[in-house]
Amino acid sequence: MSTNYFQSNDAGILERKEIADNLWYLFSFRIHIFLGLVSISVGPIQFIKKLRNRYKYAHKVVGYVYSVSILFSSLTGLIIAQFSMGGWITAIGFSVLSMVWFFTTAMAIKTIRCGDVLNHKKWMFLSYGLTFAAITQRTLLLIPLMTEVPFMPIYQLSSWLPWLLNLNIAYFLFKRSVRINRLTNS
């Protein structure tokens, strides 16, 4: 559970990490976790068509909360990625994830400000796919806990596979929603 990251520096992913004593790292780590929780919690609300159409102002406010959460969580994610377990493979994987997460969210903001609703929708699907990579990654990390597979290779894989997989799924779901909208509106 993510709330464990706020209780102790001596448990979980912070255990046996020298950097866990660094206040800047801890601040960045906890901001990343907290705002990631915010974005993963409010993101699904944005995809409910009835709510989005009926409560446009609320959609906009929740969108701001989601976007600001991601912009700060991705920046702090980039900082903490440099100290991830697994060496350069995970540092690069998590760094690229942070930058792509920031980019997709920034593009979603840019396109809606230009009035381009369809591309805004596409970028939001991709952004939330990356947000949801946190869940996909934790699910992948269950493999070493439930089998005899060593932890580190799975952890290294988990810095890449979840977000690459989720981007593809998000793009598929976006294309599917566009097809469904065209069928229902024709």
C-alpha atoms as an extended CHARMM CRD file, in Angstrom:
* protein
*
       186  EXT
         1         1  MET       CA              0.0000000000        0.0000000000        0.0000000000  PROA      1               0.0000000000
         2         2  SER       CA              1.3220000000        3.4350000000       -0.9510000000  PROA      2               0.0000000000
         3         3  THR       CA              0.6390000000        4.9330000000        2.4690000000  PROA      3               0.0000000000
         4         4  ASN       CA              3.5210000000        2.8030000000        3.8030000000  PROA      4               0.0000000000
         5         5  TYR       CA              5.9070000000        5.1850000000        2.0290000000  PROA      5               0.0000000000
         6         6  PHE       CA              4.8800000000        7.9340000000        4.4450000000  PROA      6               0.0000000000
         7         7  GLN       CA              5.3780000000        5.9890000000        7.6750000000  PROA      7               0.0000000000
         8         8  SER       CA              9.0310000000        5.0030000000        7.7920000000  PROA      8               0.0000000000
         9         9  ASN       CA             12.2920000000        5.4500000000        5.9350000000  PROA      9               0.0000000000
        10        10  ASP       CA             13.3750000000        1.9900000000        7.0930000000  PROA      10              0.0000000000
        11        11  ALA       CA             10.7590000000       -0.0860000000        5.2690000000  PROA      11              0.0000000000
        12        12  GLY       CA              9.9260000000       -1.2060000000        1.7720000000  PROA      12              0.0000000000
        13        13  ILE       CA             11.7050000000        0.4310000000       -1.1260000000  PROA      13              0.0000000000
        14        14  LEU       CA             13.4910000000        2.8980000000        1.1800000000  PROA      14              0.0000000000
        15        15  GLU       CA             14.9590000000        0.1150000000        3.3110000000  PROA      15              0.0000000000
        16        16  ARG       CA             18.7530000000       -0.1610000000        3.0190000000  PROA      16              0.0000000000
        17        17  LYS       CA             18.9470000000        2.8620000000        0.7030000000  PROA      17              0.0000000000
        18        18  GLU       CA             21.5910000000        5.3400000000        1.7610000000  PROA      18              0.0000000000
        19        19  ILE       CA             19.8370000000        8.0960000000       -0.1760000000  PROA      19              0.0000000000
        20        20  ALA       CA             16.7620000000        7.5980000000        2.0550000000  PROA      20              0.0000000000
        21        21  ASP       CA             18.5120000000        9.7790000000        4.6660000000  PROA      21              0.0000000000
        22        22  ASN       CA             18.6870000000       12.6960000000        2.2240000000  PROA      22              0.0000000000
        23        23  LEU       CA             15.8580000000       15.1760000000        2.8990000000  PROA      23              0.0000000000
        24        24  TRP       CA             15.6860000000       16.3660000000       -0.7510000000  PROA      24              0.0000000000
        25        25  TYR       CA             15.3220000000       12.7570000000       -1.9240000000  PROA      25              0.0000000000
        26        26  LEU       CA             12.6740000000       11.9780000000        0.7110000000  PROA      26              0.0000000000
        27        27  PHE       CA             10.7550000000       15.1520000000       -0.1690000000  PROA      27              0.0000000000
        28        28  SER       CA             10.8710000000       14.2800000000       -3.8810000000  PROA      28              0.0000000000
        29        29  PHE       CA              9.9660000000       10.6450000000       -3.2190000000  PROA      29              0.0000000000
        30        30  ARG       CA              6.9630000000       11.4840000000       -1.0640000000  PROA      30              0.0000000000
        31        31  ILE       CA              5.7170000000       14.2140000000       -3.4190000000  PROA      31              0.0000000000
        32        32  HSD       CA              5.9800000000       11.7160000000       -6.2850000000  PROA      32              0.0000000000
        33        33  ILE       CA              4.0030000000        9.0760000000       -4.3780000000  PROA      33              0.0000000000
        34        34  PHE       CA              1.3560000000       11.4550000000       -3.0000000000  PROA      34              0.0000000000
        35        35  LEU       CA              0.6610000000       13.2450000000       -6.2800000000  PROA      35              0.0000000000
        36        36  GLY       CA              0.7780000000        9.9410000000       -8.1480000000  PROA      36              0.0000000000
        37        37  LEU       CA             -1.9730000000        8.7100000000       -5.8100000000  PROA      37              0.0000000000
        38        38  VAL       CA             -3.9840000000       11.8630000000       -6.5160000000  PROA      38              0.0000000000
        39        39  SER       CA             -3.6690000000       11.4740000000      -10.2760000000  PROA      39              0.0000000000
        40        40  ILE       CA             -4.4270000000        7.7600000000      -10.2880000000  PROA      40              0.0000000000
        41        41  SER       CA             -7.5060000000        8.4180000000       -8.1210000000  PROA      41              0.0000000000
        42        42  VAL       CA             -9.0510000000       11.3440000000       -9.9910000000  PROA      42              0.0000000000
        43        43  GLY       CA             -8.0850000000       10.2390000000      -13.5210000000  PROA      43              0.0000000000
        44        44  PRO       CA            -10.9010000000        7.7100000000      -14.0830000000  PROA      44              0.0000000000
        45        45  ILE       CA            -13.5450000000       10.3250000000      -13.2330000000  PROA      45              0.0000000000
        46        46  GLN       CA            -12.4870000000       12.2330000000      -16.3530000000  PROA      46              0.0000000000
        47        47  PHE       CA            -13.4050000000        9.3280000000      -18.6350000000  PROA      47              0.0000000000
        48        48  ILE       CA            -17.0460000000        9.0570000000      -17.5340000000  PROA      48              0.0000000000
        49        49  LYS       CA            -18.8770000000       10.6620000000      -20.4520000000  PROA      49              0.0000000000
        50        50  LYS       CA            -22.1090000000       11.4720000000      -18.5720000000  PROA      50              0.0000000000
        51        51  LEU       CA            -20.2270000000       13.2510000000      -15.7830000000  PROA      51              0.0000000000
        52        52  ARG       CA            -17.9330000000       15.0330000000      -18.2410000000  PROA      52              0.0000000000
        53        53  ASN       CA            -20.8440000000       16.3070000000      -20.3380000000  PROA      53              0.0000000000
        54        54  ARG       CA            -23.1370000000       17.2170000000      -17.4560000000  PROA      54              0.0000000000
        55        55  TYR       CA            -20.5430000000       18.8530000000      -15.1910000000  PROA      55              0.0000000000
        56        56  LYS       CA            -18.1460000000       20.6260000000      -17.5660000000  PROA      56              0.0000000000
        57        57  TYR       CA            -16.7650000000       22.9680000000      -14.9070000000  PROA      57              0.0000000000
        58        58  ALA       CA            -16.0880000000       20.0680000000      -12.5220000000  PROA      58              0.0000000000
        59        59  HSD       CA            -14.3810000000       18.2160000000      -15.3940000000  PROA      59              0.0000000000
        60        60  LYS       CA            -12.1480000000       21.2290000000      -15.9150000000  PROA      60              0.0000000000
        61        61  VAL       CA            -11.2890000000       21.5680000000      -12.2030000000  PROA      61              0.0000000000
        62        62  VAL       CA            -10.5620000000       17.8360000000      -11.8030000000  PROA      62              0.0000000000
        63        63  GLY       CA             -8.5040000000       18.0760000000      -15.0110000000  PROA      63              0.0000000000
        64        64  TYR       CA             -6.3890000000       20.8200000000      -13.4480000000  PROA      64              0.0000000000
        65        65  VAL       CA             -5.8880000000       18.7330000000      -10.2950000000  PROA      65              0.0000000000
        66        66  TYR       CA             -4.9340000000       15.7120000000      -12.4000000000  PROA      66              0.0000000000
        67        67  SER       CA             -2.5640000000       17.6780000000      -14.6390000000  PROA      67              0.0000000000
        68        68  VAL       CA             -0.7980000000       19.6010000000      -11.8730000000  PROA      68              0.0000000000
        69        69  SER       CA             -0.4090000000       16.3600000000       -9.9050000000  PROA      69              0.0000000000
        70        70  ILE       CA              1.2350000000       14.6820000000      -12.8800000000  PROA      70              0.0000000000
        71        71  LEU       CA              3.4510000000       17.5890000000      -13.7970000000  PROA      71              0.0000000000
        72        72  PHE       CA              4.9440000000       17.6550000000      -10.2940000000  PROA      72              0.0000000000
        73        73  SER       CA              4.9130000000       13.8650000000       -9.8150000000  PROA      73              0.0000000000
        74        74  SER       CA              6.7020000000       13.3240000000      -13.1230000000  PROA      74              0.0000000000
        75        75  LEU       CA              9.3870000000       15.8850000000      -12.2720000000  PROA      75              0.0000000000
        76        76  THR       CA             10.0070000000       14.3410000000       -8.8660000000  PROA      76              0.0000000000
        77        77  GLY       CA              9.8680000000       10.9100000000      -10.5100000000  PROA      77              0.0000000000
        78        78  LEU       CA             12.7120000000       12.0030000000      -12.7600000000  PROA      78              0.0000000000
        79        79  ILE       CA             14.7450000000       12.9590000000       -9.6840000000  PROA      79              0.0000000000
        80        80  ILE       CA             14.1750000000        9.7170000000       -7.7880000000  PROA      80              0.0000000000
        81        81  ALA       CA             14.6940000000        7.5820000000      -10.9260000000  PROA      81              0.0000000000
        82        82  GLN       CA             18.3830000000        8.4230000000      -10.7330000000  PROA      82              0.0000000000
        83        83  PHE       CA             18.6030000000        6.4960000000       -7.4590000000  PROA      83              0.0000000000
        84        84  SER       CA             16.4640000000        3.4840000000       -8.3750000000  PROA      84              0.0000000000
        85        85  MET       CA             17.5790000000       -0.0640000000       -7.6960000000  PROA      85              0.0000000000
        86        86  GLY       CA             18.6940000000       -2.0820000000      -10.6870000000  PROA      86              0.0000000000
        87        87  GLY       CA             21.3390000000        0.2490000000      -12.0500000000  PROA      87              0.0000000000
        88        88  TRP       CA             21.2360000000        2.1010000000      -15.3370000000  PROA      88              0.0000000000
        89        89  ILE       CA             18.4720000000       -0.0930000000      -16.8300000000  PROA      89              0.0000000000
        90        90  THR       CA             15.9280000000        1.0520000000      -14.2570000000  PROA      90              0.0000000000
        91        91  ALA       CA             17.2820000000        4.5960000000      -14.0320000000  PROA      91              0.0000000000
        92        92  ILE       CA             16.7880000000        5.0660000000      -17.7740000000  PROA      92              0.0000000000
        93        93  GLY       CA             13.4320000000        3.2300000000      -17.8190000000  PROA      93              0.0000000000
        94        94  PHE       CA             11.9270000000        5.2800000000      -15.0040000000  PROA      94              0.0000000000
        95        95  SER       CA             13.4850000000        8.5000000000      -16.3540000000  PROA      95              0.0000000000
        96        96  VAL       CA             11.9890000000        7.9820000000      -19.8060000000  PROA      96              0.0000000000
        97        97  LEU       CA              8.6440000000        7.1210000000      -18.1960000000  PROA      97              0.0000000000
        98        98  SER       CA              8.7260000000       10.3760000000      -16.2120000000  PROA      98              0.0000000000
        99        99  MET       CA              9.5350000000       12.4490000000      -19.3030000000  PROA      99              0.0000000000
       100       100  VAL       CA              6.8970000000       10.7610000000      -21.4900000000  PROA      100             0.0000000000
       101       101  TRP       CA              4.3310000000       11.1200000000      -18.6760000000  PROA      101             0.0000000000
       102       102  PHE       CA              5.0910000000       14.8500000000      -18.4510000000  PROA      102             0.0000000000
       103       103  PHE       CA              4.9930000000       15.2130000000      -22.2590000000  PROA      103             0.0000000000
       104       104  THR       CA              1.6720000000       13.4260000000      -22.8000000000  PROA      104             0.0000000000
       105       105  THR       CA              0.0280000000       15.4620000000      -20.0610000000  PROA      105             0.0000000000
       106       106  ALA       CA              1.4910000000       18.7300000000      -21.3780000000  PROA      106             0.0000000000
       107       107  MET       CA              0.2020000000       17.8340000000      -24.8650000000  PROA      107             0.0000000000
       108       108  ALA       CA             -3.2550000000       17.1440000000      -23.4240000000  PROA      108             0.0000000000
       109       109  ILE       CA             -3.2360000000       20.6180000000      -21.8500000000  PROA      109             0.0000000000
       110       110  LYS       CA             -1.9470000000       22.2420000000      -25.0430000000  PROA      110             0.0000000000
       111       111  THR       CA             -4.5230000000       20.5850000000      -27.3070000000  PROA      111             0.0000000000
       112       112  ILE       CA             -7.5170000000       21.4550000000      -25.1260000000  PROA      112             0.0000000000
       113       113  ARG       CA             -6.3380000000       25.0590000000      -24.8780000000  PROA      113             0.0000000000
       114       114  CYS       CA             -6.3500000000       25.1070000000      -28.6970000000  PROA      114             0.0000000000
       115       115  GLY       CA             -9.8970000000       23.6850000000      -28.6900000000  PROA      115             0.0000000000
       116       116  ASP       CA             -8.7840000000       20.3560000000      -30.1910000000  PROA      116             0.0000000000
       117       117  VAL       CA            -11.0160000000       18.0000000000      -28.1940000000  PROA      117             0.0000000000
       118       118  LEU       CA            -10.1980000000       14.8360000000      -30.1620000000  PROA      118             0.0000000000
       119       119  ASN       CA             -6.4340000000       15.1740000000      -29.7090000000  PROA      119             0.0000000000
       120       120  HSD       CA             -6.9530000000       16.2210000000      -26.0880000000  PROA      120             0.0000000000
       121       121  LYS       CA             -8.8200000000       12.9730000000      -25.5800000000  PROA      121             0.0000000000
       122       122  LYS       CA             -6.0110000000       10.9900000000      -27.2500000000  PROA      122             0.0000000000
       123       123  TRP       CA             -3.3180000000       12.6020000000      -25.0930000000  PROA      123             0.0000000000
       124       124  MET       CA             -5.3850000000       12.0720000000      -21.9360000000  PROA      124             0.0000000000
       125       125  PHE       CA             -5.8170000000        8.3760000000      -22.7480000000  PROA      125             0.0000000000
       126       126  LEU       CA             -2.0430000000        8.1110000000      -23.1630000000  PROA      126             0.0000000000
       127       127  SER       CA             -1.3810000000       10.1650000000      -20.0310000000  PROA      127             0.0000000000
       128       128  TYR       CA             -3.6610000000        8.0090000000      -17.8970000000  PROA      128             0.0000000000
       129       129  GLY       CA             -2.1380000000        4.8570000000      -19.4000000000  PROA      129             0.0000000000
       130       130  LEU       CA              1.1930000000        6.0750000000      -18.0670000000  PROA      130             0.0000000000
       131       131  THR       CA             -0.3720000000        7.0140000000      -14.7340000000  PROA      131             0.0000000000
       132       132  PHE       CA             -1.7970000000        3.4950000000      -14.4710000000  PROA      132             0.0000000000
       133       133  ALA       CA              1.6810000000        2.0410000000      -15.0850000000  PROA      133             0.0000000000
       134       134  ALA       CA              2.1720000000        2.3040000000      -11.3140000000  PROA      134             0.0000000000
       135       135  ILE       CA             -0.4990000000       -0.3810000000      -10.8460000000  PROA      135             0.0000000000
       136       136  THR       CA              0.7990000000       -2.5070000000      -13.7180000000  PROA      136             0.0000000000
       137       137  GLN       CA              4.3240000000       -2.3190000000      -12.3120000000  PROA      137             0.0000000000
       138       138  ARG       CA              3.2670000000       -3.3850000000       -8.8170000000  PROA      138             0.0000000000
       139       139  THR       CA              1.3080000000       -6.2740000000      -10.3380000000  PROA      139             0.0000000000
       140       140  LEU       CA              4.3830000000       -7.3910000000      -12.2740000000  PROA      140             0.0000000000
       141       141  LEU       CA              6.4260000000       -7.2380000000       -9.0590000000  PROA      141             0.0000000000
       142       142  LEU       CA              4.1370000000       -9.8900000000       -7.5470000000  PROA      142             0.0000000000
       143       143  ILE       CA              5.8440000000      -12.5020000000       -9.7490000000  PROA      143             0.0000000000
       144       144  PRO       CA              8.9950000000      -12.7660000000       -7.5890000000  PROA      144             0.0000000000
       145       145  LEU       CA              6.8710000000      -12.7490000000       -4.4340000000  PROA      145             0.0000000000
       146       146  MET       CA              4.7380000000      -15.6690000000       -5.6220000000  PROA      146             0.0000000000
       147       147  THR       CA              7.3770000000      -17.6730000000       -7.4980000000  PROA      147             0.0000000000
       148       148  GLU       CA             11.0440000000      -18.5200000000       -7.3520000000  PROA      148             0.0000000000
       149       149  VAL       CA             11.8790000000      -15.9580000000      -10.0590000000  PROA      149             0.0000000000
       150       150  PRO       CA             14.6360000000      -13.5840000000       -8.8530000000  PROA      150             0.0000000000
       151       151  PHE       CA             13.4620000000      -10.0810000000       -7.9540000000  PROA      151             0.0000000000
       152       152  MET       CA             16.0330000000       -7.8800000000       -9.7370000000  PROA      152             0.0000000000
       153       153  PRO       CA             15.4570000000       -8.9940000000      -13.3490000000  PROA      153             0.0000000000
       154       154  ILE       CA             11.7110000000       -8.5310000000      -12.8690000000  PROA      154             0.0000000000
       155       155  TYR       CA             12.2920000000       -5.1340000000      -11.2540000000  PROA      155             0.0000000000
       156       156  GLN       CA             14.4650000000       -4.0630000000      -14.1880000000  PROA      156             0.0000000000
       157       157  LEU       CA             11.7950000000       -5.2880000000      -16.6070000000  PROA      157             0.0000000000
       158       158  SER       CA              9.1770000000       -3.4180000000      -14.5850000000  PROA      158             0.0000000000
       159       159  SER       CA             10.8750000000       -0.1030000000      -15.2940000000  PROA      159             0.0000000000
       160       160  TRP       CA              9.9990000000       -0.5090000000      -18.9820000000  PROA      160             0.0000000000
       161       161  LEU       CA              7.3000000000       -3.0980000000      -19.7140000000  PROA      161             0.0000000000
       162       162  PRO       CA              4.3430000000       -1.6650000000      -17.7540000000  PROA      162             0.0000000000
       163       163  TRP       CA              4.3930000000        1.7880000000      -19.3020000000  PROA      163             0.0000000000
       164       164  LEU       CA              5.1420000000        0.5350000000      -22.8230000000  PROA      164             0.0000000000
       165       165  LEU       CA              2.3100000000       -1.9780000000      -22.5350000000  PROA      165             0.0000000000
       166       166  ASN       CA             -0.0490000000        0.6000000000      -21.0430000000  PROA      166             0.0000000000
       167       167  LEU       CA              0.6870000000        3.1280000000      -23.8120000000  PROA      167             0.0000000000
       168       168  ASN       CA             -0.3540000000        0.5500000000      -26.3870000000  PROA      168             0.0000000000
       169       169  ILE       CA             -3.4960000000       -0.3860000000      -24.4760000000  PROA      169             0.0000000000
       170       170  ALA       CA             -4.3900000000        3.2920000000      -23.9640000000  PROA      170             0.0000000000
       171       171  TYR       CA             -3.9770000000        4.0250000000      -27.6680000000  PROA      171             0.0000000000
       172       172  PHE       CA             -6.1190000000        0.9860000000      -28.5440000000  PROA      172             0.0000000000
       173       173  LEU       CA             -8.8370000000        2.1540000000      -26.1100000000  PROA      173             0.0000000000
       174       174  PHE       CA             -8.7130000000        5.6700000000      -27.5600000000  PROA      174             0.0000000000
       175       175  LYS       CA             -9.1290000000        4.3620000000      -31.1330000000  PROA      175             0.0000000000
       176       176  ARG       CA            -11.9550000000        2.1010000000      -29.9550000000  PROA      176             0.0000000000
       177       177  SER       CA            -13.7440000000        5.0020000000      -28.2690000000  PROA      177             0.0000000000
       178       178  VAL       CA            -13.4490000000        7.0820000000      -31.4530000000  PROA      178             0.0000000000
       179       179  ARG       CA            -14.9720000000        4.2240000000      -33.4900000000  PROA      179             0.0000000000
       180       180  ILE       CA            -17.7970000000        3.7820000000      -30.9810000000  PROA      180             0.0000000000
       181       181  ASN       CA            -18.5060000000        7.5390000000      -30.9820000000  PROA      181             0.0000000000
       182       182  ARG       CA            -18.6480000000        7.5510000000      -34.7920000000  PROA      182             0.0000000000
       183       183  LEU       CA            -21.0530000000        4.5900000000      -34.8050000000  PROA      183             0.0000000000
       184       184  THR       CA            -23.3690000000        6.0980000000      -32.1880000000  PROA      184             0.0000000000
       185       185  ASN       CA            -23.3360000000        9.5490000000      -33.7930000000  PROA      185             0.0000000000
       186       186  SER       CA            -24.0880000000        8.3370000000      -37.3280000000  PROA      186             0.0000000000
